[in-house]
Short mmCIF file of C-alpha atoms and ligand atoms in Angstrom, two decimals:
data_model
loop_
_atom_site.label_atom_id
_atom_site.label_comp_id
_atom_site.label_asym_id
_atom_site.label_seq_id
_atom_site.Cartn_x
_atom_site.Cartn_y
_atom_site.Cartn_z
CA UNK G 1493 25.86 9.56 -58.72
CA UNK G 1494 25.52 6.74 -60.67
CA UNK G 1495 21.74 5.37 -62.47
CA UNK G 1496 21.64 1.66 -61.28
CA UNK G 1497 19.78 -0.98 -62.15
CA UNK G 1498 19.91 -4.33 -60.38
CA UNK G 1499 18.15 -7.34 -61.71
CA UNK G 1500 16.67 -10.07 -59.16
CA UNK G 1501 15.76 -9.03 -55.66
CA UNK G 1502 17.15 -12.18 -53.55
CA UNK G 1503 19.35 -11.66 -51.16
CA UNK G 1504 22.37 -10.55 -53.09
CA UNK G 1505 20.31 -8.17 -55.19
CA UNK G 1506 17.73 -6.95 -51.96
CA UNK G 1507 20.86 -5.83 -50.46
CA UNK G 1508 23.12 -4.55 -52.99
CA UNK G 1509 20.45 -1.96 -54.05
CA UNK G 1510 19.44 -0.88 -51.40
CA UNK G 1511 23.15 -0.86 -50.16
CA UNK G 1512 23.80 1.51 -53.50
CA UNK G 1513 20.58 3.78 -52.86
CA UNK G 1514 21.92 4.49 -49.35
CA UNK G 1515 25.46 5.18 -50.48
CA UNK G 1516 23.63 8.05 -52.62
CA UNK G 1517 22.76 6.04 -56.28
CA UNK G 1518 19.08 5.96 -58.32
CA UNK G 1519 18.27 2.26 -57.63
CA UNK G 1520 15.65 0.74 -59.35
CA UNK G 1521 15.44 -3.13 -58.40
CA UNK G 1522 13.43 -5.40 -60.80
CA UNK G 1523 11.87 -8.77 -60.45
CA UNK G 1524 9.65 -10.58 -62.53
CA UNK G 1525 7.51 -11.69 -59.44
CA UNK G 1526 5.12 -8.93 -59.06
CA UNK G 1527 4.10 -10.33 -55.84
CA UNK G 1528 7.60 -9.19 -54.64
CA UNK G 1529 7.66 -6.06 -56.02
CA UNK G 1530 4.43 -5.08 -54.86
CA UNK G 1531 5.06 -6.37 -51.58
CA UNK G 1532 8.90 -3.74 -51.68
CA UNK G 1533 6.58 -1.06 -52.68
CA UNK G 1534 4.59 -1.53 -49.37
CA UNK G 1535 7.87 -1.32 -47.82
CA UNK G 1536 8.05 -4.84 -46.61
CA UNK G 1537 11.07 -7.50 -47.15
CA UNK G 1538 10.31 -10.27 -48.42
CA UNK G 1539 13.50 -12.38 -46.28
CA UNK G 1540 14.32 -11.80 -42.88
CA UNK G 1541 17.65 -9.99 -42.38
CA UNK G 1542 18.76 -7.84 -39.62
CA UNK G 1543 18.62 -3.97 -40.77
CA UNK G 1544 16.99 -4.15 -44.27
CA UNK G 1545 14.07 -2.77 -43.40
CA UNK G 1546 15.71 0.14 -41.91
CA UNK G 1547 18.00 0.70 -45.30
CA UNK G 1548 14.56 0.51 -47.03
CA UNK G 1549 12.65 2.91 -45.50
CA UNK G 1550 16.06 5.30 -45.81
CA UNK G 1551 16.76 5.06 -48.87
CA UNK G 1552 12.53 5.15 -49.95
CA UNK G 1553 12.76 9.00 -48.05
CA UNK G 1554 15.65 9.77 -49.60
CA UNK G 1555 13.76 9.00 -52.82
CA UNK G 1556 16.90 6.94 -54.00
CA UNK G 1557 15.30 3.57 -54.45
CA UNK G 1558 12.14 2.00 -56.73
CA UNK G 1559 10.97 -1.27 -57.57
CA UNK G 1560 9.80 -2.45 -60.97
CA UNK G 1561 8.88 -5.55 -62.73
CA UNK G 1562 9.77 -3.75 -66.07
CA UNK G 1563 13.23 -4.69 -66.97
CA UNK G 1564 13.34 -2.40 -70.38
CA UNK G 1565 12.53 0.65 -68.56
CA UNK G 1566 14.87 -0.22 -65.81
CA UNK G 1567 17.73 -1.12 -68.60
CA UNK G 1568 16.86 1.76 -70.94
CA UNK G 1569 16.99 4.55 -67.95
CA UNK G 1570 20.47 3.44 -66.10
CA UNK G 1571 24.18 3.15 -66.84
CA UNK G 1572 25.17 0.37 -64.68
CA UNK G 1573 23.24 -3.13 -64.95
CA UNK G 1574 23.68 -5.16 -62.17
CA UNK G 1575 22.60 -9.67 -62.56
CA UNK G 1576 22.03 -10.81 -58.92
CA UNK G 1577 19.61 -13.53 -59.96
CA UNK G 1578 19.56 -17.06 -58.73
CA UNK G 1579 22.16 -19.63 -59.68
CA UNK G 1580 20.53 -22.69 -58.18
CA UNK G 1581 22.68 -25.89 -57.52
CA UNK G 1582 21.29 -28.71 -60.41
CA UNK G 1583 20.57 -31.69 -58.28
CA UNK G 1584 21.58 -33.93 -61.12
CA UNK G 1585 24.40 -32.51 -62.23
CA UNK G 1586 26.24 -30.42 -59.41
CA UNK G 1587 26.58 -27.84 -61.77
CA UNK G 1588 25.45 -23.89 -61.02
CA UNK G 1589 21.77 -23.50 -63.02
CA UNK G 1590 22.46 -20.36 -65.64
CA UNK G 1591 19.29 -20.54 -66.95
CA UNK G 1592 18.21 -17.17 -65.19
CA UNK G 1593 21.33 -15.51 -65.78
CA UNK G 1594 21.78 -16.24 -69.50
CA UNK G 1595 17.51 -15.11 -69.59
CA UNK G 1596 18.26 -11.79 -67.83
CA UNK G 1597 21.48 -11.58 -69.92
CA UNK G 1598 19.10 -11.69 -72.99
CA UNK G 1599 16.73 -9.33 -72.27
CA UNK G 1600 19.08 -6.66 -70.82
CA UNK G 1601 20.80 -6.67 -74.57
CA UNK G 1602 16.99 -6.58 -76.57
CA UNK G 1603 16.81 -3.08 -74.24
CA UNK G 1604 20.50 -1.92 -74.94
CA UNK G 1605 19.81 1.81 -76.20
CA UNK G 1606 23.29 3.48 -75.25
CA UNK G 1607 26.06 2.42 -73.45
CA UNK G 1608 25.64 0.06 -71.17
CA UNK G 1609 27.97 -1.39 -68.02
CA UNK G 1610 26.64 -5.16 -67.18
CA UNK G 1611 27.86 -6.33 -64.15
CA UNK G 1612 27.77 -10.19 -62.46
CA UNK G 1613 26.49 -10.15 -59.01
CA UNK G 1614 25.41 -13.77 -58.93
CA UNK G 1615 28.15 -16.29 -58.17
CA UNK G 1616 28.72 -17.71 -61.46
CA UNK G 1617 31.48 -20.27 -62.84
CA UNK G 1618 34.64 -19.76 -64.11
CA UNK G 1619 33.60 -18.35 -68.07
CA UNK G 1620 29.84 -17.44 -67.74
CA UNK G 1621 30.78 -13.62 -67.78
CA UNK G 1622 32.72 -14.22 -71.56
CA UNK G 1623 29.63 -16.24 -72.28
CA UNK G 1624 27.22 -13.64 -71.21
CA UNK G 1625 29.13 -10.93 -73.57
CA UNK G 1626 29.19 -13.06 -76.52
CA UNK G 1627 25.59 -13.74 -75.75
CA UNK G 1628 24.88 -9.96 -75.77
CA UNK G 1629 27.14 -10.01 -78.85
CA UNK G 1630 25.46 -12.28 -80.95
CA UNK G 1631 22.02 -11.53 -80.15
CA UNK G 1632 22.73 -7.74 -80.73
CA UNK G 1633 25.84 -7.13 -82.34
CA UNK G 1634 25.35 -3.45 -82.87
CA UNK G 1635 25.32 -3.23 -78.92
CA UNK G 1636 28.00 -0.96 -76.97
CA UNK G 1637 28.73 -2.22 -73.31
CA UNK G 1638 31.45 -3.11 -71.32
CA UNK G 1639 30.92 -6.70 -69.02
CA UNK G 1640 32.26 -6.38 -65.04
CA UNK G 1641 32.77 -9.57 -62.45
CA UNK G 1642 31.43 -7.83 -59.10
CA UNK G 1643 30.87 -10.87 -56.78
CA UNK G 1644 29.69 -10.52 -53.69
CA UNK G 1645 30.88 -11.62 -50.75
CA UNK G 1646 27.86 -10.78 -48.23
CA UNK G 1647 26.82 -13.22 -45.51
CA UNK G 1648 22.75 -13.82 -44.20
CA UNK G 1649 22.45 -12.60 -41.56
CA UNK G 1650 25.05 -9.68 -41.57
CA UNK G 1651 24.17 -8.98 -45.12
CA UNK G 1652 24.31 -5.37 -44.62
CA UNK G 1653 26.93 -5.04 -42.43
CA UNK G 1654 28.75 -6.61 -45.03
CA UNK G 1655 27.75 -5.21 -47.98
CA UNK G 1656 28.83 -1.62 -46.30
CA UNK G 1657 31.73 -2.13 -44.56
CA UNK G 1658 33.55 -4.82 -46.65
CA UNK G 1659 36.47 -6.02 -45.85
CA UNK G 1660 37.72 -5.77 -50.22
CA UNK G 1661 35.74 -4.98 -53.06
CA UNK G 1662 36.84 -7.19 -56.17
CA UNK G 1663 35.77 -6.00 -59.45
CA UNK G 1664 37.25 -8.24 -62.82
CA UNK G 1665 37.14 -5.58 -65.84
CA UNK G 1666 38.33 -5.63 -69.27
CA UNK G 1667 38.09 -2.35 -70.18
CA UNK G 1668 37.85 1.54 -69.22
CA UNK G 1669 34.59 2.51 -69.40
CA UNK G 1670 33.97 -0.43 -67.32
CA UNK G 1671 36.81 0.38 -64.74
CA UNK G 1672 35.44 3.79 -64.53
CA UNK G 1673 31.73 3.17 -63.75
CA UNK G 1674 32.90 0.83 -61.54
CA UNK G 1675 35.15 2.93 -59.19
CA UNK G 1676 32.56 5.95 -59.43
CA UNK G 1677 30.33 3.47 -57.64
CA UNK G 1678 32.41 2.28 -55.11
CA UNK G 1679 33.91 5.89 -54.84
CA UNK G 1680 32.51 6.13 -51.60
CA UNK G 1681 34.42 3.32 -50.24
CA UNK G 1682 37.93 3.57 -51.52
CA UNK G 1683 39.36 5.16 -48.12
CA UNK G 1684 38.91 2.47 -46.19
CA UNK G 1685 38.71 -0.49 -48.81
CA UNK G 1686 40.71 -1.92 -50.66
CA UNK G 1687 39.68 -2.25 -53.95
CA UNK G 1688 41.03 -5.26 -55.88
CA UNK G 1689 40.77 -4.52 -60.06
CA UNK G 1690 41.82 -7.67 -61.91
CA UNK G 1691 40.24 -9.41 -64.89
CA UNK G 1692 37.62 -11.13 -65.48
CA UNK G 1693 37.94 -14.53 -64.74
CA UNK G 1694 40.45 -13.94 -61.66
CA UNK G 1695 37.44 -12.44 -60.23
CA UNK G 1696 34.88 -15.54 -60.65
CA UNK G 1697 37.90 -17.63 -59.82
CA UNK G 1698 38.54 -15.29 -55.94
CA UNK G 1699 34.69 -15.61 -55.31
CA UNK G 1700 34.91 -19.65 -55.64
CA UNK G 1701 38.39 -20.06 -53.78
CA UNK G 1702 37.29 -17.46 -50.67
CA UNK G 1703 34.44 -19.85 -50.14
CA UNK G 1704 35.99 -23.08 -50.84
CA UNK G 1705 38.75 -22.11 -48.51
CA UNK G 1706 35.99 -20.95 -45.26
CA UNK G 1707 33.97 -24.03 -45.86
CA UNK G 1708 37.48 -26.42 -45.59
CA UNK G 1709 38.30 -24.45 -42.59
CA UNK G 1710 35.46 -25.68 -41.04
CA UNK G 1711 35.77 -29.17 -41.83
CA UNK G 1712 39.00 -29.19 -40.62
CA UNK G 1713 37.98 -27.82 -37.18
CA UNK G 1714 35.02 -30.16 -37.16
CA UNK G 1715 37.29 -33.18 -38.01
CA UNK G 1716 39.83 -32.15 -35.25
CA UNK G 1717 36.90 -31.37 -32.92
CA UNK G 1718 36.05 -35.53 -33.22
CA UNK G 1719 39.84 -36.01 -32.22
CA UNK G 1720 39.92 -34.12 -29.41
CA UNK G 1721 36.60 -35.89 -28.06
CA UNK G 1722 38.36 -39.44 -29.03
CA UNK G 1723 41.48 -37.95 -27.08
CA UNK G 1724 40.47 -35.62 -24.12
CA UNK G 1725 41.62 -32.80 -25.31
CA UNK G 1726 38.99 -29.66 -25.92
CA UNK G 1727 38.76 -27.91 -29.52
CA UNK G 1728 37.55 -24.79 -28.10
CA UNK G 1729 40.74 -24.02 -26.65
CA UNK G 1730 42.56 -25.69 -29.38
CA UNK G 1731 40.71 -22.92 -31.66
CA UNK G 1732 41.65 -20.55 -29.88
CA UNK G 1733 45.14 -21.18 -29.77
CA UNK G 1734 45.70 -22.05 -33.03
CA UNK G 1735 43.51 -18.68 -34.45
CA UNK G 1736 46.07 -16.75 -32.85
CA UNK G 1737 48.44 -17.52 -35.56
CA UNK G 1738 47.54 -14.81 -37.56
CA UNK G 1739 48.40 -17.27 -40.69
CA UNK G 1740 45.41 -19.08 -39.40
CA UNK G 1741 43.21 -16.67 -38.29
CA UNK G 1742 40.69 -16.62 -35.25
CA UNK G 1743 37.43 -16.47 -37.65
CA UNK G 1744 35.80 -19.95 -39.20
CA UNK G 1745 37.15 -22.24 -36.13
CA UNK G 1746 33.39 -22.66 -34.93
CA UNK G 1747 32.86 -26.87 -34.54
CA UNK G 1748 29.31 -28.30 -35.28
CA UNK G 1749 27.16 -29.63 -37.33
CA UNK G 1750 28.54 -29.25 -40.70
CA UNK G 1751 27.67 -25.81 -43.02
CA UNK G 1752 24.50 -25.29 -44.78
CA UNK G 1753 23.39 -22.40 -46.69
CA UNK G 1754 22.44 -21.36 -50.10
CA UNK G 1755 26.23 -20.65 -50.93
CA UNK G 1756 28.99 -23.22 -49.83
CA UNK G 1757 27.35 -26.10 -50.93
CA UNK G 1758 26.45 -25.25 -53.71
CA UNK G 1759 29.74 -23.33 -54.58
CA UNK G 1760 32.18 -26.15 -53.44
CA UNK G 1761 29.95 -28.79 -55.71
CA UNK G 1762 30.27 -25.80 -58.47
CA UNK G 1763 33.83 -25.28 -58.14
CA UNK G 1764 34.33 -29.24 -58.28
CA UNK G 1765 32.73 -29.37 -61.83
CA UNK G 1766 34.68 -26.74 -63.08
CA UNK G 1767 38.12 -28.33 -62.23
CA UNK G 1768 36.78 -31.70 -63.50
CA UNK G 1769 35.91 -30.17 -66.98
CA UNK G 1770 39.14 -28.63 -66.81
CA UNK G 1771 40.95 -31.90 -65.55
CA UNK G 1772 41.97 -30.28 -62.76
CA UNK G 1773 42.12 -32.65 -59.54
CA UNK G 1774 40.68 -30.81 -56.45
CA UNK G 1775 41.14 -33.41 -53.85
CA UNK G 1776 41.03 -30.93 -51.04
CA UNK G 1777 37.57 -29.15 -52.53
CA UNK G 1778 36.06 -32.88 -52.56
CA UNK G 1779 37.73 -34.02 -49.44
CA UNK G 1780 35.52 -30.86 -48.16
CA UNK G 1781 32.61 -32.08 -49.74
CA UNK G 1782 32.74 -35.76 -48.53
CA UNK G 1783 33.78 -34.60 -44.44
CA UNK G 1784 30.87 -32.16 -44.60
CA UNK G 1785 28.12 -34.39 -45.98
CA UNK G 1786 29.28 -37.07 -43.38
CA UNK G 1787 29.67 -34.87 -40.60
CA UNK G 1788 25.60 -34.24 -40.79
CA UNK G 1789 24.88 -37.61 -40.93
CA UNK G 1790 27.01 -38.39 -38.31
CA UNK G 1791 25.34 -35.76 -36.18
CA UNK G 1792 22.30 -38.03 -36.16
CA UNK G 1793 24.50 -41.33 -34.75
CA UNK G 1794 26.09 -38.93 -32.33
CA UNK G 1795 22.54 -38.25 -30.61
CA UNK G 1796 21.33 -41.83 -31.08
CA UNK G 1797 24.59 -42.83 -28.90
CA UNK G 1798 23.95 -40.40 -26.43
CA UNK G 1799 20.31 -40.90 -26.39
CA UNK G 1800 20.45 -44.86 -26.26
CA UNK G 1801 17.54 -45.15 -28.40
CA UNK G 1802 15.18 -42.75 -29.49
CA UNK G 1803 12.43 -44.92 -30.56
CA UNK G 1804 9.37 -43.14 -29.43
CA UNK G 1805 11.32 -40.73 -27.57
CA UNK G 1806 10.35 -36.82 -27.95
CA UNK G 1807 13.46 -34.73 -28.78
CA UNK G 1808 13.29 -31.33 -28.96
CA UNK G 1809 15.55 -29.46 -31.56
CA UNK G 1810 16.02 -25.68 -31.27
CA UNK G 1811 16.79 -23.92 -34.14
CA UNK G 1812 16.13 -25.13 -37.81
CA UNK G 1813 18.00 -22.18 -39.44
CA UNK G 1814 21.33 -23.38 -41.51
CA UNK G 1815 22.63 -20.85 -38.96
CA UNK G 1816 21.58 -18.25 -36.07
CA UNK G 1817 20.15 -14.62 -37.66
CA UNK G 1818 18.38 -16.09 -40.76
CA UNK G 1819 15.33 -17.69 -42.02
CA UNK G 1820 17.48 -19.74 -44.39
CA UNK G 1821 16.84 -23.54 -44.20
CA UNK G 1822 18.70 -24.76 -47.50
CA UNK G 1823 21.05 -27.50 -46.70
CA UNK G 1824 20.49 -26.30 -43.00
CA UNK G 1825 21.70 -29.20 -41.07
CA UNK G 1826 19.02 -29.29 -38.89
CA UNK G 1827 16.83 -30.73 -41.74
CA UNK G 1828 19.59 -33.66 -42.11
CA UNK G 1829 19.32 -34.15 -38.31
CA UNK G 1830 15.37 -34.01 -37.85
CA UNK G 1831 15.13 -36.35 -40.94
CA UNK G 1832 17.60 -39.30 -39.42
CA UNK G 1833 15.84 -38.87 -36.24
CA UNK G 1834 12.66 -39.41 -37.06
CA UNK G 1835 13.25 -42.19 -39.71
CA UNK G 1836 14.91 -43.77 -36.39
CA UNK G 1837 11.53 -43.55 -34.74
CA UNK G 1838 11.85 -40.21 -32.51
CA UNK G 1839 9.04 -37.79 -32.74
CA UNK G 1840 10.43 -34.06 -33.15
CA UNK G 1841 9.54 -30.80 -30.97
CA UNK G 1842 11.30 -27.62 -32.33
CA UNK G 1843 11.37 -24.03 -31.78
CA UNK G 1844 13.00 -21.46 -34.12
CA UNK G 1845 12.95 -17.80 -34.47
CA UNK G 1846 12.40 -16.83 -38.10
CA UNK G 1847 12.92 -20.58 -39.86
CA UNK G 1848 9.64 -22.20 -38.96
CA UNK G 1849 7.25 -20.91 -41.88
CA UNK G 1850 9.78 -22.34 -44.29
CA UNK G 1851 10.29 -25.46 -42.14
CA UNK G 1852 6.62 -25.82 -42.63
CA UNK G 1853 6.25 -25.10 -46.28
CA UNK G 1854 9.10 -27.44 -46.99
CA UNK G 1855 7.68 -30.82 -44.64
CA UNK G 1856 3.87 -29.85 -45.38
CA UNK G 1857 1.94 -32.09 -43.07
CA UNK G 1858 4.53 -34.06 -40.89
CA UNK G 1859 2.78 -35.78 -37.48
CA UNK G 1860 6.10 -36.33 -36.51
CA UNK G 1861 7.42 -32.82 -35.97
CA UNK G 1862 5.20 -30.49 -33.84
CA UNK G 1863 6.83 -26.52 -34.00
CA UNK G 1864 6.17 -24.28 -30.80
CA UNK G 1865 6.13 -20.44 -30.07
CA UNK G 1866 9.30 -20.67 -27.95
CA UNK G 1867 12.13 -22.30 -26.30
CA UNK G 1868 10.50 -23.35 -23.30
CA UNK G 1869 7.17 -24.63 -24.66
CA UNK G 1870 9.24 -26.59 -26.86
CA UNK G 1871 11.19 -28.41 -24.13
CA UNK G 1872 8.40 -29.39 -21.89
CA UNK G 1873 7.93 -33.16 -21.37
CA UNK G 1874 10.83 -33.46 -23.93
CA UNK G 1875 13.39 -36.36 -23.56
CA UNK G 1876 16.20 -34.94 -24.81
CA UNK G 1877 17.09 -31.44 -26.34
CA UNK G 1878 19.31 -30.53 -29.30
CA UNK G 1879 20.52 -27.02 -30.01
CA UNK G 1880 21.27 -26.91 -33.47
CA UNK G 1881 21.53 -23.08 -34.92
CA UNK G 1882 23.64 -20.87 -32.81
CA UNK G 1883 20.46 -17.93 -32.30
CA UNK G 1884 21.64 -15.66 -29.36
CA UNK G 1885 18.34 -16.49 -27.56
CA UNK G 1886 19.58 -19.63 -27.23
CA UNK G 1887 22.72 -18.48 -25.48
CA UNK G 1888 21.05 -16.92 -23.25
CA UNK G 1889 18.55 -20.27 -21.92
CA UNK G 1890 17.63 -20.40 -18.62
CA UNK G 1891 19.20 -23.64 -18.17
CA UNK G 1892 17.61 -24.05 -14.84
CA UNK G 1893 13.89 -23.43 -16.54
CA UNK G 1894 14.59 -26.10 -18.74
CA UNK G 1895 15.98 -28.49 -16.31
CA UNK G 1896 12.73 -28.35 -14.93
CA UNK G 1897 10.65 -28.54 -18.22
CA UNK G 1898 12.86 -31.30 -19.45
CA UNK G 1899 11.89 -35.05 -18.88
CA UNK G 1900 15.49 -36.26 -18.55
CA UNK G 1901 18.62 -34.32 -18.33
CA UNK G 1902 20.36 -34.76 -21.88
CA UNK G 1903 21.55 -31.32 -23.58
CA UNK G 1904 23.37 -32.11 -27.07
CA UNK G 1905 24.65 -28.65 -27.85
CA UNK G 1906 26.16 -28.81 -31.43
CA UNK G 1907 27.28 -25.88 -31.77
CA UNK G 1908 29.25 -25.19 -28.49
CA UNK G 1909 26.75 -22.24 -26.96
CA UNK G 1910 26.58 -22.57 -23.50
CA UNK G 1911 29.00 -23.07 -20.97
CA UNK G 1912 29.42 -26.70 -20.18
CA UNK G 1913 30.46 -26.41 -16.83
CA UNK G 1914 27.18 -24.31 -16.03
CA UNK G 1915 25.26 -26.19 -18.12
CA UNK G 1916 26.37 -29.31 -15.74
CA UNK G 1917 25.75 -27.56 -12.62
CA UNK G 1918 22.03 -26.94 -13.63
CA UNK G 1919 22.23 -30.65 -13.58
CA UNK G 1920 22.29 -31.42 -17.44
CA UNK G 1921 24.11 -33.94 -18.57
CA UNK G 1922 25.81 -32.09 -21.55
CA UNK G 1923 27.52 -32.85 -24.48
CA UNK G 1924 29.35 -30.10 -26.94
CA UNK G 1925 31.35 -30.72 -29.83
CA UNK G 1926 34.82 -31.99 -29.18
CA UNK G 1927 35.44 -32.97 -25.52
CA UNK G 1928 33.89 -29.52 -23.81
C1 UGA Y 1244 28.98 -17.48 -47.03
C2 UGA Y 1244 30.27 -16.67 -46.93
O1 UGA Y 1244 30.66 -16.54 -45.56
C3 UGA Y 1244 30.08 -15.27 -47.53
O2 UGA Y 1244 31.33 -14.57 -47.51
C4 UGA Y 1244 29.64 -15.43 -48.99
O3 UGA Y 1244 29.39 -14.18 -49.60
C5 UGA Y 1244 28.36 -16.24 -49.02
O4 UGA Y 1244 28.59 -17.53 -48.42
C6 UGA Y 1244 27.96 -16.40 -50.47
O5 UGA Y 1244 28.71 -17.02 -51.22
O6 UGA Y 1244 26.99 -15.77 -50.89
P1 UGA Y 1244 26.69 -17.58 -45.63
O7 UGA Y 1244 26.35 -18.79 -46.45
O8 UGA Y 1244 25.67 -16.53 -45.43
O9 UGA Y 1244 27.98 -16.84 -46.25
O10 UGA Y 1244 27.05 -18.13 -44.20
P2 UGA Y 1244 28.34 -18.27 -43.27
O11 UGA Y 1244 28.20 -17.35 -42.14
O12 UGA Y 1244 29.58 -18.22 -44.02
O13 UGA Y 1244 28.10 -19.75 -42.73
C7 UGA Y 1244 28.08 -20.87 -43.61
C8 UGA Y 1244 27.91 -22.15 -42.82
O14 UGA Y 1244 29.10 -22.45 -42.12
C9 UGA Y 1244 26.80 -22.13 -41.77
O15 UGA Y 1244 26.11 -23.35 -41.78
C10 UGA Y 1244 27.54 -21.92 -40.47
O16 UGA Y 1244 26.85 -22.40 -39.35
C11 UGA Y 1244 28.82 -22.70 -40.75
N1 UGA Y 1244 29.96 -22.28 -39.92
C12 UGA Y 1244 30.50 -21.05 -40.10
C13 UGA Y 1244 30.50 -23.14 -39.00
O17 UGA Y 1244 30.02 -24.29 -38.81
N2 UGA Y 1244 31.58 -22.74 -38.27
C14 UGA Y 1244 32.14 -21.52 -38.42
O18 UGA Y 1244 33.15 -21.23 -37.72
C15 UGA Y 1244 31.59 -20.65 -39.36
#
């Protein structure tokens, strides 16, 4: 078993230590907000994701797992370093922030006392792991360690899932003792995973492309999702269809609102810069970026149009999340659409299951937008009603309940959740995405 220590408990690093411990390593996870760590030590999680909590209090019996704010200790007692800090987007610049990286980077070679394995997590552009070695390198040159690519390819919401039954593992190495810490880590997993070793930068480059490629996938569904409205046909069955090409693939065909999320905008922006300093023209990546960005404002005109005007009107929105199963609001389109309607006059109702604390924390004091303990509540006296995150609870609406709550009869489902037809028998007047 392998001593590991992984540095930054977000998301990526939450669940790839505790995904380690419960594969049978010595975890500690470090932060430097105590607050967090003393919170881990209590045996809470600080982000809502489906089975953490279980993994935790596993791998806390097992005795497998710790949490520390002291990054020399943590350094000085493993083999294996793992960085899963932030990258944030830069607003001004596009660019991934490496501020927290390069820190971490810095520290972890001050407390370099035998060999060390320093692995990327974080999702990092194209050259940051060479940086981060000559980094190490300059600021201690005495320093023996070997520097891995490991990105992750983990999704909220099935975070764990993910993180333990992947579908490849892809680790970018330059040397032995790098290659071999590496695969006695994932030992566990090389029967039923593949395991792609490669260098360095092919690694940062697969993490970038994977994501570049989903989130184009879904423009291009969304775009031909407008066509089929425009045309009569329906993009649900078109998805269908076409996913059973296995060259396309049934997976990412979804229509709505546009992605959100902490990773594909800020990776596609990323991934933009890079081929731009590299004079590199990505006209598909920016296409990407342009359809996406106007698909959520175009949301906001499609419920205008359907609404007439929504001056005054109450309009209830359910779900805030950038998706169903999280808490996660960054570039959730729901914020886009709540923002456009109210600046068109429309006062907001909304309902979510985990996203309405950070909702709050990120509007403060808004009279406009009034947040409710559930679905129902959140209809009542409404005028019209917008699902926007695909929650299972909202699959399962009883459409006649509503109906009756409901002021009027307009149901803008954006992201294709209930059956239309039923949807119009329980008298709504419903519109999907793309002529259902
Ligand atoms: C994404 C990738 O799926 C992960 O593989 C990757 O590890 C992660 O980014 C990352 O780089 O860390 P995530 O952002 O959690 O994961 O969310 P996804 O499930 O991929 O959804 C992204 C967005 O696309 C959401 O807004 C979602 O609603 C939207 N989406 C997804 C669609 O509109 N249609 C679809 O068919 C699928």
């Amino acid at each position: 078993m392998t001593k590991i220590a992984v540095i930054g408990t977000g998301y990526v690093g939450l669940v790839s230590g505790l995904g380690f411990a419960s594969i049978g390593h010595d975890v500690i996870c470090v932060d430097n907000n105590c607050q967090k760590i003393e919170q881990l030590n209590k045996g809470k999680i600080p982000i809502f994701e489906p089975r953490l909590e279980q993994l935790l209090q596993t791998a806390v019996a097992q005795n497998k797992i710790s949490f520390s704010g002291d990054l020399k200790s943590a350094v000085q007692a493993c083999q294996a370093v793992f960085i899963a800090v932030g990258t944030p987007q830069n607003e001004k610049t596009g660019s991934a922030d490496l501020s927290f990286v390069f820190s971490v980077a810095a520290e972890i070679a001050a407390n370099i006392n035998s060999h060390k394995v320093i692995i990327t997590k974080s999702t990092v552009p194209v050259g940051t792991n060479l940086q981060i070695k000559a980094l190490i390198q300059a600021s201690k040159p005495a320093a023996s360690f070997s520097i891995v690519s490991n990105p992750e390819f983990l999704r909220e919401g099935f975070a764990v899932a993910d993180f333990l039954e992947p579908e490849r593992i892809v680790i970018g190495v330059e040397d032995q003792a790098g290659q071999a810490i590496m695969a006695e880590i994932y030992q566990s997993f090389q029967v039923k995973t593949p395991i792609v070793f490669t260098d360095i930068t092919t690694a940062e480059m697969i993490k970038y492309a994977a994501n570049a490629f989903l989130a184009a996938k879904i423009c291009f569904i969304n775009e031909m999702a407008d066509l089929c409205e425009k045309v009569g046909a329906n993009v649900q069955k078109l998805a269908l269809a076409i996913g059973m090409d296995s060259r396309i693939g049934a997976k990412f065909l979804n229509p709505g609102p546009g992605f959100g999320g902490s990773c594909f905008p800020k990776d596609i922006l990323a991934l933009e810069n890079i081929a731009k300093e590299n004079n590199i023209n990505l006209s598909l990546v920016t296409s990407t970026i342009n359809s996406n960005q106007f698909r959520k404002e175009a949301m906001v005109q499609r419920i205008i149009n359907a609404a007439g005007d929504v001056k005054g009107k109450i309009i209830t929105v359910l779900g805030l999340a950038f998706k169903g199963n999280t808490d996660d609001i960054r570039y959730s389109p729901a914020l886009t659409i709540i923002e456009g309607l109210i600046k068109a006059g429309a006062k907001i109702h909304t309902y979510d299951p985990q996203a309405m604390k950070n909702c709050q924390q990120y509007w403060g004091n808004n009279s406009s937008i009034l947040y409710f303990d559930n679905q129902y509540l959140a209809v009542e006296n409404a005028d019209l009603t917008v699902i926007a995150s695909e929650w299972d609870e909202f699959r399962e609406l009883d459409l006649l309940k509503i109906r009756q709550l409901q002021k009027t009869n307009l149901l803008i489902d954006l992201r294709n959740i209930l059956d239309g037809k039923k949807a119009r028998e329980a008298g709504f007047n419903y519109f999907g995405i793309g002529g259902v």
